[in-house]
Tab-separated table of C-alpha atoms in Angstrom:
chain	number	residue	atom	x	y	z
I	1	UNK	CA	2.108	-15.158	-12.722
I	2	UNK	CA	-0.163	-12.425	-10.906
I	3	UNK	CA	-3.072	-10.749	-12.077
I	4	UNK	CA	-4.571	-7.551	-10.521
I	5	UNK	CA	-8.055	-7.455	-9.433
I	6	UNK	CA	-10.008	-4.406	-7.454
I	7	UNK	CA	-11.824	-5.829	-4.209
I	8	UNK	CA	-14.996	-8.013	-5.009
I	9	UNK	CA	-18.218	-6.946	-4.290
I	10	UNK	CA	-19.825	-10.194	-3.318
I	11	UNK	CA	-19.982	-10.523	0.267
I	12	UNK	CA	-18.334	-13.789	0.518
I	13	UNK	CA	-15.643	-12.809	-1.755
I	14	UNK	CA	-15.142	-9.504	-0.608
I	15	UNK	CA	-14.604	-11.067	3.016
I	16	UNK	CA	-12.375	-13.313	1.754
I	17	UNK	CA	-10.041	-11.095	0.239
I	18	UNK	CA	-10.520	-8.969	3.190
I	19	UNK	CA	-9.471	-11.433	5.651
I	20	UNK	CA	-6.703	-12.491	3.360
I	21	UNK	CA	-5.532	-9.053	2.994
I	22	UNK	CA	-5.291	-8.624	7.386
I	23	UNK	CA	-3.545	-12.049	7.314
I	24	UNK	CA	-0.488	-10.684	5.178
I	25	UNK	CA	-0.435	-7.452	7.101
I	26	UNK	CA	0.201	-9.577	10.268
I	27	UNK	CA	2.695	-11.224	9.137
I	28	UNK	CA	4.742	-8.127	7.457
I	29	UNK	CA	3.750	-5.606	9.928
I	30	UNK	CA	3.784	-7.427	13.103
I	31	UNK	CA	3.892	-4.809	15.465
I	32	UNK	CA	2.054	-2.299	13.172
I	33	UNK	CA	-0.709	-4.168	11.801
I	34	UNK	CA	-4.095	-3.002	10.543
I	35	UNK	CA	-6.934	-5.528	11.599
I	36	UNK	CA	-9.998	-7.102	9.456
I	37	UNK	CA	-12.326	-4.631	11.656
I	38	UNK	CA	-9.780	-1.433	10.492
I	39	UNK	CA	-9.592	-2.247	7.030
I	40	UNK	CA	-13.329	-2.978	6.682
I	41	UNK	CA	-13.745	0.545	8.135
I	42	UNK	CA	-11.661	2.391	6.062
I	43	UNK	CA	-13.437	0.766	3.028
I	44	UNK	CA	-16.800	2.330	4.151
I	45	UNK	CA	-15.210	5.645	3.230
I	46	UNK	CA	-15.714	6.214	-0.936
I	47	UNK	CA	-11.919	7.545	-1.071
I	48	UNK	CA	-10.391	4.756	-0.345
I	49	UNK	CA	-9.956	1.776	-2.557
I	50	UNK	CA	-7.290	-1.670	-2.492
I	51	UNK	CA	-6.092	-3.463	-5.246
I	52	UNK	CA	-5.126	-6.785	-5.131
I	53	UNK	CA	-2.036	-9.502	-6.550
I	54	UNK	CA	-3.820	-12.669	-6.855
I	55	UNK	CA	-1.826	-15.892	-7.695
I	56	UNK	CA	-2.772	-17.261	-11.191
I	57	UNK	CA	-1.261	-20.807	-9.793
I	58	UNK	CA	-2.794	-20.684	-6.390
I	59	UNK	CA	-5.603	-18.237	-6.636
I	60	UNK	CA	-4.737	-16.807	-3.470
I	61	UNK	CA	-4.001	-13.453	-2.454
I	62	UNK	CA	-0.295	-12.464	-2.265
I	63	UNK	CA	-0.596	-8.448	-2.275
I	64	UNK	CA	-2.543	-5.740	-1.734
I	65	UNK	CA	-2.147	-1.804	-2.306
I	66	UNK	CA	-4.762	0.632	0.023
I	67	UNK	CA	-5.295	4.177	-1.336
I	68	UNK	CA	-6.794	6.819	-0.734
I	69	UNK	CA	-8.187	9.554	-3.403
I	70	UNK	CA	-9.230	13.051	-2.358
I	71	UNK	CA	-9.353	15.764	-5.688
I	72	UNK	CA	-6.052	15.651	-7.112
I	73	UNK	CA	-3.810	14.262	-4.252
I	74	UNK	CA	-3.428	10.379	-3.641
I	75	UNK	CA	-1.885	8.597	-0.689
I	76	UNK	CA	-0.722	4.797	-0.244
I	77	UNK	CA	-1.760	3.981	3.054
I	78	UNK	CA	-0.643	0.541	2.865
I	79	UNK	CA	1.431	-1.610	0.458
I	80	UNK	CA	2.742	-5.065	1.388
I	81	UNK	CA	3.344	-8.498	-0.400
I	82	UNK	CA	3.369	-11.795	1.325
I	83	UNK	CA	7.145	-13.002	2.400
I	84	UNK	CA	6.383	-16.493	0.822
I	85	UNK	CA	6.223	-14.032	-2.602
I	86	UNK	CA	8.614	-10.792	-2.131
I	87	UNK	CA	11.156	-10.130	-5.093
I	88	UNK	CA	8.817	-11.189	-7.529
I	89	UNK	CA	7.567	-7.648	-9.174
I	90	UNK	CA	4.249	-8.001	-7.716
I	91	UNK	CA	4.825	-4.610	-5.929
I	92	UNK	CA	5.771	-3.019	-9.124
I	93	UNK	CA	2.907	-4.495	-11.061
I	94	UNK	CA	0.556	-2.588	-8.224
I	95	UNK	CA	2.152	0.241	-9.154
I	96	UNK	CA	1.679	-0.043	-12.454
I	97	UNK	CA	-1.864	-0.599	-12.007
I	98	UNK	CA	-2.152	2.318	-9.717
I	99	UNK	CA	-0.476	4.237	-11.779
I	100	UNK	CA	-2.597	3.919	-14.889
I	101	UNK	CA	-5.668	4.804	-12.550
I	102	UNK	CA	-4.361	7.928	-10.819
I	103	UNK	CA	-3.568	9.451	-14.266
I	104	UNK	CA	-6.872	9.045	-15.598
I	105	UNK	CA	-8.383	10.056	-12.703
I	106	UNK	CA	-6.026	13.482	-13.340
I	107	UNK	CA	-4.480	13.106	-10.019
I	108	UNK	CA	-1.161	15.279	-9.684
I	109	UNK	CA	0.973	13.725	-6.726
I	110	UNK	CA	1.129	10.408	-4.966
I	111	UNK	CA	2.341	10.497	-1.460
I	112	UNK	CA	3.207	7.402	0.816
I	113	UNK	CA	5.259	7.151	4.596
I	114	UNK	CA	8.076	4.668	4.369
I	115	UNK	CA	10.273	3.411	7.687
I	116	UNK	CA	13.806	5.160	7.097
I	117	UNK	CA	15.464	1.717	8.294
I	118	UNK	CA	13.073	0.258	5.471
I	119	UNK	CA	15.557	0.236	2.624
I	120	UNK	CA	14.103	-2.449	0.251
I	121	UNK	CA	11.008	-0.175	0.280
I	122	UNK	CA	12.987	2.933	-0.317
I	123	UNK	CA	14.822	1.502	-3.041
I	124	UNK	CA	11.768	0.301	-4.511
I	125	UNK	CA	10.001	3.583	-4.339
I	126	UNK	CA	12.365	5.456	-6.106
I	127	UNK	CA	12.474	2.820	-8.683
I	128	UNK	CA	8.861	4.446	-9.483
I	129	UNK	CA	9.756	7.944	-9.028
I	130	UNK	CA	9.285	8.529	-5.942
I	131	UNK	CA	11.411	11.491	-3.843
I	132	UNK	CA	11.695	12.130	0.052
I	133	UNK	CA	10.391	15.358	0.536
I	134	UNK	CA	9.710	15.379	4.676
I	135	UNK	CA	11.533	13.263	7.341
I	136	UNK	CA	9.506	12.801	10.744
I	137	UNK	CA	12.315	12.382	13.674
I	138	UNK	CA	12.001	9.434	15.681
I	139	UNK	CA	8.337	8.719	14.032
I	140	UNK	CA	8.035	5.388	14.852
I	141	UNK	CA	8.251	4.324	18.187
I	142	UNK	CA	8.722	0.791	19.992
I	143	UNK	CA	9.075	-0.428	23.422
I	144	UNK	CA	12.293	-2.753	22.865
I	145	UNK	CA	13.929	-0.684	20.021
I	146	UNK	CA	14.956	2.765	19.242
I	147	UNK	CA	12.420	5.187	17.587
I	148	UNK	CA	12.981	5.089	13.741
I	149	UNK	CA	12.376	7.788	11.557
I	150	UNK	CA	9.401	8.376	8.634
I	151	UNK	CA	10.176	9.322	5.088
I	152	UNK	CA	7.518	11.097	3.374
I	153	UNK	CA	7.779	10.386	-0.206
I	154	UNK	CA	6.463	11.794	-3.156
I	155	UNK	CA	5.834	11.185	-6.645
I	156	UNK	CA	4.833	14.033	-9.147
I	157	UNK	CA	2.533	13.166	-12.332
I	158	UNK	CA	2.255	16.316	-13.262
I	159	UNK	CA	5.156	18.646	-13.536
């Protein structure tokens, strides 16, 4: 079981969760990964926000969704679950959460940038309604592998 929590503001906590949260993106985004110091900076900016899956058993952080607000346009800038905890809806249950805020905050479209060689992701994405509307050729590059495309991906909550 998983509950989802908004960062705390207590120092110690919040640095906790913080630190948890740059830990996971390590390990799923390995050659990509967003550091404590990064995340802490993006933070400081009032449009950005992170939810987070916390283990009811453990009481450790297993997920996280970063966001970003501006007027009626939202953007996922990161999503990720720990391996030890993939395939167990927690990804889904941030969307739900996120979901429920963005429509009360009247926002009209969510966007996020997916891997096109990502196709758990994908799959889960448009699960929640999401649609590719923009693919950036050879997006992604890496030294040992071939550049990968980005999908842009969309979802409308306001038709």
């Amino acid at each position: 079981m998983f509950t989802i929590q908004s960062l705390p503001t207590t120092p110690t906590e919040r640095q906790w969760a913080l630190e948890a949260v740059a830990s996971i993106e390590a390990v799923i985004q390995p050659e990509d990964a967003w550091g404590l110091s990064v995340i802490n900076d993006l933070l400081e900016q009032q449009s950005i926000h992170l939810m987070l899956a916390v283990s009811c058993a453990a009481a450790n952080i297993v997920g996280y969704c970063l966001y970003q607000v501006v007027f009626e346009q939202a953007e996922i800038l990161r999503i990720g679950t720990h391996p030890n905890y993939q395939r167990q809806g927690i990804a889904s249950q941030l969307f739900v959460q996120l979901n429920d805020i963005l429509t009360v905050q009247a926002v009209e479209s969510l966007l996020l940038e997916v891997r096109a060689d990502n196709l758990a992701a994908i799959a889960l994405y448009k699960q929640q309604g999401f649609k590719v509307i923009h693919r950036r050729s050879g997006y992604y590059q890496s030294a040992h592998k071939t550049a990968v495309d980005a999908l842009i991906m969309q979802r409308t909550y306001i038709e």
